[in-house]
Structures are given as structure tokens and as C-alpha cells.
mmCIF file of C-alpha atoms in Angstrom:
data_model
loop_
_atom_site.group_PDB
_atom_site.id
_atom_site.type_symbol
_atom_site.label_atom_id
_atom_site.label_comp_id
_atom_site.label_asym_id
_atom_site.label_seq_id
_atom_site.Cartn_x
_atom_site.Cartn_y
_atom_site.Cartn_z
ATOM 1 C CA UNK A 11 244.978 228.792 91.376
ATOM 2 C CA UNK A 12 247.885 226.212 91.423
ATOM 3 C CA UNK A 13 250.501 227.646 94.104
ATOM 4 C CA UNK A 14 253.941 225.605 95.272
ATOM 5 C CA UNK A 15 255.388 226.759 98.513
ATOM 6 C CA UNK A 16 258.953 226.007 99.843
ATOM 7 C CA UNK A 17 259.576 227.588 103.016
ATOM 8 C CA UNK A 18 262.908 226.803 103.506
ATOM 9 C CA UNK A 19 264.749 229.219 101.355
ATOM 10 C CA UNK A 20 268.356 227.631 102.410
ATOM 11 C CA UNK A 21 269.595 224.888 104.344
ATOM 12 C CA UNK A 22 272.957 223.715 105.275
ATOM 13 C CA UNK A 23 273.813 220.454 107.031
ATOM 14 C CA UNK A 24 277.190 218.553 107.243
ATOM 15 C CA UNK A 25 277.898 215.579 104.998
ATOM 16 C CA UNK A 26 276.369 212.467 106.279
ATOM 17 C CA UNK A 27 273.328 214.149 108.056
ATOM 18 C CA UNK A 28 269.721 213.373 106.639
ATOM 19 C CA UNK A 29 267.879 216.096 105.336
ATOM 20 C CA UNK A 30 264.115 216.832 104.297
ATOM 21 C CA UNK A 31 262.772 219.543 101.963
ATOM 22 C CA UNK A 32 259.565 220.880 102.577
ATOM 23 C CA UNK A 33 256.817 221.135 99.846
ATOM 24 C CA UNK A 34 253.256 222.659 100.106
ATOM 25 C CA UNK A 35 251.029 223.055 96.909
ATOM 26 C CA UNK A 36 247.795 224.224 96.322
ATOM 27 C CA UNK A 37 245.222 223.125 93.811
ATOM 28 C CA UNK A 38 241.671 222.560 93.331
ATOM 29 C CA UNK A 39 241.749 219.942 90.776
ATOM 30 C CA UNK A 40 241.864 216.576 91.497
ATOM 31 C CA UNK A 41 244.159 215.287 89.006
ATOM 32 C CA UNK A 42 247.488 216.815 89.267
ATOM 33 C CA UNK A 43 251.072 215.929 89.100
ATOM 34 C CA UNK A 44 253.793 216.692 91.388
ATOM 35 C CA UNK A 45 257.947 216.812 90.730
ATOM 36 C CA UNK A 46 260.690 217.498 91.711
ATOM 37 C CA UNK A 47 263.810 218.992 90.233
ATOM 38 C CA UNK A 48 267.285 219.715 90.898
ATOM 39 C CA UNK A 49 269.344 222.373 89.804
ATOM 40 C CA UNK A 50 273.173 222.251 90.640
ATOM 41 C CA UNK A 51 275.572 225.017 89.981
ATOM 42 C CA UNK A 52 275.836 224.087 86.174
ATOM 43 C CA UNK A 53 272.251 225.443 85.631
ATOM 44 C CA UNK A 54 270.360 222.449 84.018
ATOM 45 C CA UNK A 55 267.296 221.704 85.709
ATOM 46 C CA UNK A 56 267.815 217.427 86.841
ATOM 47 C CA UNK A 57 264.417 215.734 87.004
ATOM 48 C CA UNK A 58 264.118 213.598 89.937
ATOM 49 C CA UNK A 59 260.808 212.286 90.311
ATOM 50 C CA UNK A 60 257.209 212.750 89.273
ATOM 51 C CA UNK A 61 253.682 211.503 91.327
ATOM 52 C CA UNK A 62 250.411 211.920 90.434
ATOM 53 C CA UNK A 63 247.512 212.689 92.819
ATOM 54 C CA UNK A 64 246.073 209.175 93.182
ATOM 55 C CA UNK A 65 249.263 207.567 94.182
ATOM 56 C CA UNK A 66 250.097 208.296 97.754
ATOM 57 C CA UNK A 67 252.392 205.377 97.929
ATOM 58 C CA UNK A 68 256.076 206.951 99.401
ATOM 59 C CA UNK A 69 258.864 206.317 96.938
ATOM 60 C CA UNK A 70 262.348 205.530 97.830
ATOM 61 C CA UNK A 71 265.510 205.604 95.390
ATOM 62 C CA UNK A 72 268.771 205.031 96.685
ATOM 63 C CA UNK A 73 269.545 207.996 99.181
ATOM 64 C CA UNK A 74 266.477 209.958 98.099
ATOM 65 C CA UNK A 75 262.563 209.292 99.414
ATOM 66 C CA UNK A 76 259.623 211.682 98.857
ATOM 67 C CA UNK A 77 256.357 211.433 101.305
ATOM 68 C CA UNK A 78 253.238 212.489 99.515
ATOM 69 C CA UNK A 79 250.294 213.188 101.900
ATOM 70 C CA UNK A 80 247.154 214.417 100.117
ATOM 71 C CA UNK A 81 245.633 215.367 103.733
ATOM 72 C CA UNK A 82 248.309 217.934 104.600
ATOM 73 C CA UNK A 83 248.819 218.912 100.591
ATOM 74 C CA UNK A 84 252.622 218.074 101.082
ATOM 75 C CA UNK A 85 255.176 216.640 98.970
ATOM 76 C CA UNK A 86 258.313 216.300 101.121
ATOM 77 C CA UNK A 87 261.845 214.882 99.907
ATOM 78 C CA UNK A 88 264.151 213.381 102.250
ATOM 79 C CA UNK A 89 267.987 212.857 101.371
ATOM 80 C CA UNK A 90 269.488 210.251 103.590
ATOM 81 C CA UNK A 91 273.282 210.252 104.561
ATOM 82 C CA UNK A 92 273.849 213.590 102.408
ATOM 83 C CA UNK A 93 276.722 214.169 100.208
ATOM 84 C CA UNK A 94 278.776 217.160 98.890
ATOM 85 C CA UNK A 95 277.581 216.383 95.394
ATOM 86 C CA UNK A 96 273.741 216.913 96.621
ATOM 87 C CA UNK A 97 274.578 220.759 97.100
ATOM 88 C CA UNK A 98 272.453 222.023 94.560
ATOM 89 C CA UNK A 99 268.895 224.176 94.554
ATOM 90 C CA UNK A 100 265.908 221.570 94.676
ATOM 91 C CA UNK A 101 262.456 222.603 93.093
ATOM 92 C CA UNK A 102 259.061 221.311 93.803
ATOM 93 C CA UNK A 103 256.607 221.757 90.816
ATOM 94 C CA UNK A 104 252.899 221.318 90.497
ATOM 95 C CA UNK A 105 251.199 220.411 86.911
ATOM 96 C CA UNK A 106 247.552 220.213 86.069
ATOM 97 C CA UNK A 107 244.485 220.430 83.117
ATOM 98 C CA UNK A 108 243.448 223.782 84.785
ATOM 99 C CA UNK A 109 246.936 225.546 84.903
ATOM 100 C CA UNK A 110 247.031 225.077 81.550
ATOM 101 C CA UNK A 111 249.383 222.267 81.701
ATOM 102 C CA UNK A 112 251.825 224.698 82.714
ATOM 103 C CA UNK A 113 254.896 223.602 85.315
ATOM 104 C CA UNK A 114 254.264 225.938 88.297
ATOM 105 C CA UNK A 115 257.503 226.009 90.552
ATOM 106 C CA UNK A 116 257.737 226.790 94.037
ATOM 107 C CA UNK A 117 260.715 229.279 94.610
ATOM 108 C CA UNK A 118 263.265 226.622 95.290
ATOM 109 C CA UNK A 119 265.460 225.425 98.471
ATOM 110 C CA UNK A 120 269.353 225.628 98.148
ATOM 111 C CA UNK A 121 271.098 222.735 100.093
ATOM 112 C CA UNK A 122 274.789 223.225 101.009
ATOM 113 C CA UNK A 123 276.315 219.848 102.098
ATOM 114 C CA UNK A 124 279.407 221.009 104.359
ATOM 115 C CA UNK A 125 282.305 218.295 103.932
ATOM 116 C CA UNK B 10 268.511 209.227 76.331
ATOM 117 C CA UNK B 11 266.871 212.376 77.819
ATOM 118 C CA UNK B 12 269.089 214.750 76.402
ATOM 119 C CA UNK B 13 268.353 218.417 75.453
ATOM 120 C CA UNK B 14 271.235 220.267 73.747
ATOM 121 C CA UNK B 15 271.382 224.227 74.160
ATOM 122 C CA UNK B 16 273.957 226.265 72.398
ATOM 123 C CA UNK B 17 275.674 228.891 73.262
ATOM 124 C CA UNK B 18 276.459 227.589 76.950
ATOM 125 C CA UNK B 19 277.152 231.756 77.360
ATOM 126 C CA UNK B 20 276.179 234.889 75.374
ATOM 127 C CA UNK B 21 277.115 238.435 75.693
ATOM 128 C CA UNK B 22 275.705 240.906 73.425
ATOM 129 C CA UNK B 23 274.909 244.499 73.176
ATOM 130 C CA UNK B 24 271.486 246.161 73.382
ATOM 131 C CA UNK B 25 271.507 246.799 69.466
ATOM 132 C CA UNK B 26 272.649 243.378 68.805
ATOM 133 C CA UNK B 27 270.642 240.563 67.018
ATOM 134 C CA UNK B 28 271.504 237.135 68.377
ATOM 135 C CA UNK B 29 269.765 233.377 68.628
ATOM 136 C CA UNK B 30 269.543 230.855 71.049
ATOM 137 C CA UNK B 31 269.065 227.070 69.870
ATOM 138 C CA UNK B 32 267.880 224.437 71.333
ATOM 139 C CA UNK B 33 267.755 220.579 70.317
ATOM 140 C CA UNK B 34 266.273 217.180 70.961
ATOM 141 C CA UNK B 35 266.009 214.037 69.927
ATOM 142 C CA UNK B 36 263.784 212.310 72.290
ATOM 143 C CA UNK B 37 261.038 212.609 69.937
ATOM 144 C CA UNK B 38 259.022 214.798 71.989
ATOM 145 C CA UNK B 39 256.412 217.384 70.437
ATOM 146 C CA UNK B 40 256.295 219.974 72.681
ATOM 147 C CA UNK B 41 259.136 222.289 73.400
ATOM 148 C CA UNK B 42 259.530 225.021 75.890
ATOM 149 C CA UNK B 43 261.484 228.109 76.824
ATOM 150 C CA UNK B 44 262.046 229.413 80.397
ATOM 151 C CA UNK B 45 263.910 232.511 81.673
ATOM 152 C CA UNK B 46 265.635 232.016 85.136
ATOM 153 C CA UNK B 47 266.709 235.211 86.866
ATOM 154 C CA UNK B 48 269.146 234.593 89.695
ATOM 155 C CA UNK B 49 267.873 232.940 92.960
ATOM 156 C CA UNK B 50 264.295 232.900 91.368
ATOM 157 C CA UNK B 51 262.352 229.801 89.739
ATOM 158 C CA UNK B 52 261.989 229.524 86.018
ATOM 159 C CA UNK B 53 259.320 231.555 84.329
ATOM 160 C CA UNK B 54 257.406 230.032 80.998
ATOM 161 C CA UNK B 55 257.766 232.118 78.370
ATOM 162 C CA UNK B 56 256.697 229.979 75.506
ATOM 163 C CA UNK B 57 255.401 226.986 74.834
ATOM 164 C CA UNK B 58 255.415 224.938 71.133
ATOM 165 C CA UNK B 59 253.270 222.189 70.753
ATOM 166 C CA UNK B 60 253.384 220.146 67.477
ATOM 167 C CA UNK B 61 255.458 223.342 66.223
ATOM 168 C CA UNK B 62 252.720 225.519 66.802
ATOM 169 C CA UNK B 63 253.061 228.286 69.249
ATOM 170 C CA UNK B 64 250.472 227.355 72.185
ATOM 171 C CA UNK B 65 251.501 229.455 74.926
ATOM 172 C CA UNK B 66 252.588 232.857 74.708
ATOM 173 C CA UNK B 67 253.192 234.376 78.289
ATOM 174 C CA UNK B 68 252.942 237.984 77.659
ATOM 175 C CA UNK B 69 256.511 238.076 76.464
ATOM 176 C CA UNK B 70 258.075 241.385 74.748
ATOM 177 C CA UNK B 71 258.305 241.395 71.157
ATOM 178 C CA UNK B 72 262.032 241.390 71.262
ATOM 179 C CA UNK B 73 261.948 237.787 72.091
ATOM 180 C CA UNK B 74 261.056 236.022 69.107
ATOM 181 C CA UNK B 75 260.515 232.061 69.022
ATOM 182 C CA UNK B 76 260.482 229.561 66.449
ATOM 183 C CA UNK B 77 260.030 226.164 65.621
ATOM 184 C CA UNK B 78 261.590 224.917 62.279
ATOM 185 C CA UNK B 79 260.922 221.362 62.982
ATOM 186 C CA UNK B 80 259.981 219.160 65.835
ATOM 187 C CA UNK B 81 263.564 218.684 66.980
ATOM 188 C CA UNK B 82 264.578 222.383 66.783
ATOM 189 C CA UNK B 83 263.655 225.411 68.794
ATOM 190 C CA UNK B 84 265.069 228.786 68.410
ATOM 191 C CA UNK B 85 264.804 231.929 70.221
ATOM 192 C CA UNK B 86 265.700 234.923 68.211
ATOM 193 C CA UNK B 87 266.750 238.440 70.196
ATOM 194 C CA UNK B 88 266.569 241.651 69.370
ATOM 195 C CA UNK B 89 267.187 245.026 70.812
ATOM 196 C CA UNK B 90 267.298 243.496 74.337
ATOM 197 C CA UNK B 91 267.611 245.692 77.548
ATOM 198 C CA UNK B 92 270.042 244.775 80.528
ATOM 199 C CA UNK B 93 267.029 243.287 82.783
ATOM 200 C CA UNK B 94 266.916 240.633 80.310
ATOM 201 C CA UNK B 95 270.266 239.065 81.328
ATOM 202 C CA UNK B 96 269.210 236.043 82.916
ATOM 203 C CA UNK B 97 269.738 232.041 82.154
ATOM 204 C CA UNK B 98 267.437 230.834 79.407
ATOM 205 C CA UNK B 99 266.352 227.187 79.742
ATOM 206 C CA UNK B 100 264.874 225.370 77.136
ATOM 207 C CA UNK B 101 262.803 221.901 77.971
ATOM 208 C CA UNK B 102 260.806 218.889 75.830
ATOM 209 C CA UNK B 103 258.078 216.757 76.670
ATOM 210 C CA UNK B 104 256.413 213.989 75.354
ATOM 211 C CA UNK B 105 253.430 216.452 74.497
ATOM 212 C CA UNK B 106 251.993 219.470 76.374
ATOM 213 C CA UNK B 107 250.026 217.789 78.871
ATOM 214 C CA UNK B 108 250.310 218.024 82.701
ATOM 215 C CA UNK B 109 251.516 214.406 83.550
ATOM 216 C CA UNK B 110 254.424 214.564 81.065
ATOM 217 C CA UNK B 111 257.840 215.261 82.268
ATOM 218 C CA UNK B 112 259.713 218.101 81.356
ATOM 219 C CA UNK B 113 262.893 217.566 80.366
ATOM 220 C CA UNK B 114 265.460 220.573 80.523
ATOM 221 C CA UNK B 115 268.723 221.605 79.211
ATOM 222 C CA UNK B 116 271.646 223.132 80.816
ATOM 223 C CA UNK B 117 270.382 226.735 79.436
ATOM 224 C CA UNK B 118 272.311 229.525 77.792
ATOM 225 C CA UNK B 119 273.510 232.319 80.360
ATOM 226 C CA UNK B 120 272.906 235.655 78.618
ATOM 227 C CA UNK B 121 274.238 238.924 79.562
ATOM 228 C CA UNK B 122 273.068 241.979 77.834
ATOM 229 C CA UNK B 123 275.117 245.268 78.164
#
């Protein structure tokens, strides 16, 4: 079974603080893909990153960074020096062959950055 | 260009109306998806089209009828909806329907059923 858990329902930070969004996944597949999407109030889901199960290198893109650890089945997302524009709901998602290639979403974390 | 365009942005309809949601992409993608998203919930998959054929129907009621006229267009026909069908309807597309591919989403249609 495919499952994604985002235990943090809502997080509030003050602008310029760093914040980490947690994501824990479950799958029996050895090949799978993990994604993060951002959903601002406008509603569109914006793709942020894809990681495959064989690539455990951390990734940094500007103020965003991702920490993938297969040993703990986690794919955490850190925003450095948060900005008001980062306020959104962030979804972690998993896709794999035995999941019929569907995208299984976590329940999302609502991030509010306070100016 | 990773744009998926959905129209209309907002739709209000009565329970006896018939309406359609439209989705368009010009990325050459061969898989297209409909999702339903209720407030404060993640998107839920409704339908998947792969190479213009319906490949997945997640037990969606027949009052929702998808159609894929060509590889760039996806419609969702609505008839005799219930108030509980009020939600954000999201369309997505990907290169094809395999797990490695990134799904690109449109901005959605906010549907209210009165």
C-alpha cells in the first residue's frame, strides 16, 4: 500500500525564519518517486521537485532544500529565510508502479509566514 | 511552457443543470487527469486518460462524465450534481501515465452546486 504522512497540519513562522516541512512515506516498491507541490490560495498546484528512490542526494534550489533519507522513509522540505509569498499549502506525494502510477498525496501542511 | 489551462475558473450550477469543465494543454503530453479537491483536503483522483483512452475511473458517480476529444483537450461533463459535489476540480497532464512523470496542474475550476 502507498501512504504519505504529513504530520504537521499547520505551521506559522515569522518572516525570515527557517521552516522544515516533514514527509514520511510507505511503499513496498523499490522504485518509486517522491514529489513536493505548492498550492497557493489561487488553487493551482505548483510542482517543486521530483526525487527517485535511487537518488538520495540532497537538493538545494535557492531558498528551498530537500532531505531524502530512505533509512527513515522521509523526504523533508526546508525553506530558508521564509517570505510571505511562501504562505501556501504544501503537499508531499508518492508515485510507484504498484500504485498504478497514481499520485498519492499527503494531507498537506498549511504554512503561514507572518510579516 | 508547462501550462495547463482550465475554464471556467468559477462555476455555479443548480442540481438540474448540465455544464462542462474544460482543460487544455499544449505540451504534447499523452496523459491527462481529473482530480477533485474538497476544502482542506488533498486532491483525489477521479479519471485518467492515457493516449486519449480512459484508463482509470476511480469509482466516480455517473453524473460526472469525462471526455477526451483529442490529445490536447479534456472535458468533464456534469449533470444532476449534488451540493456535496461542490469542490475545486483540477486538471493535470503528464508526458504519459507512468510513475516517474511529473504531473502539471491547472488552476482549477471552483464549482458550487446549489
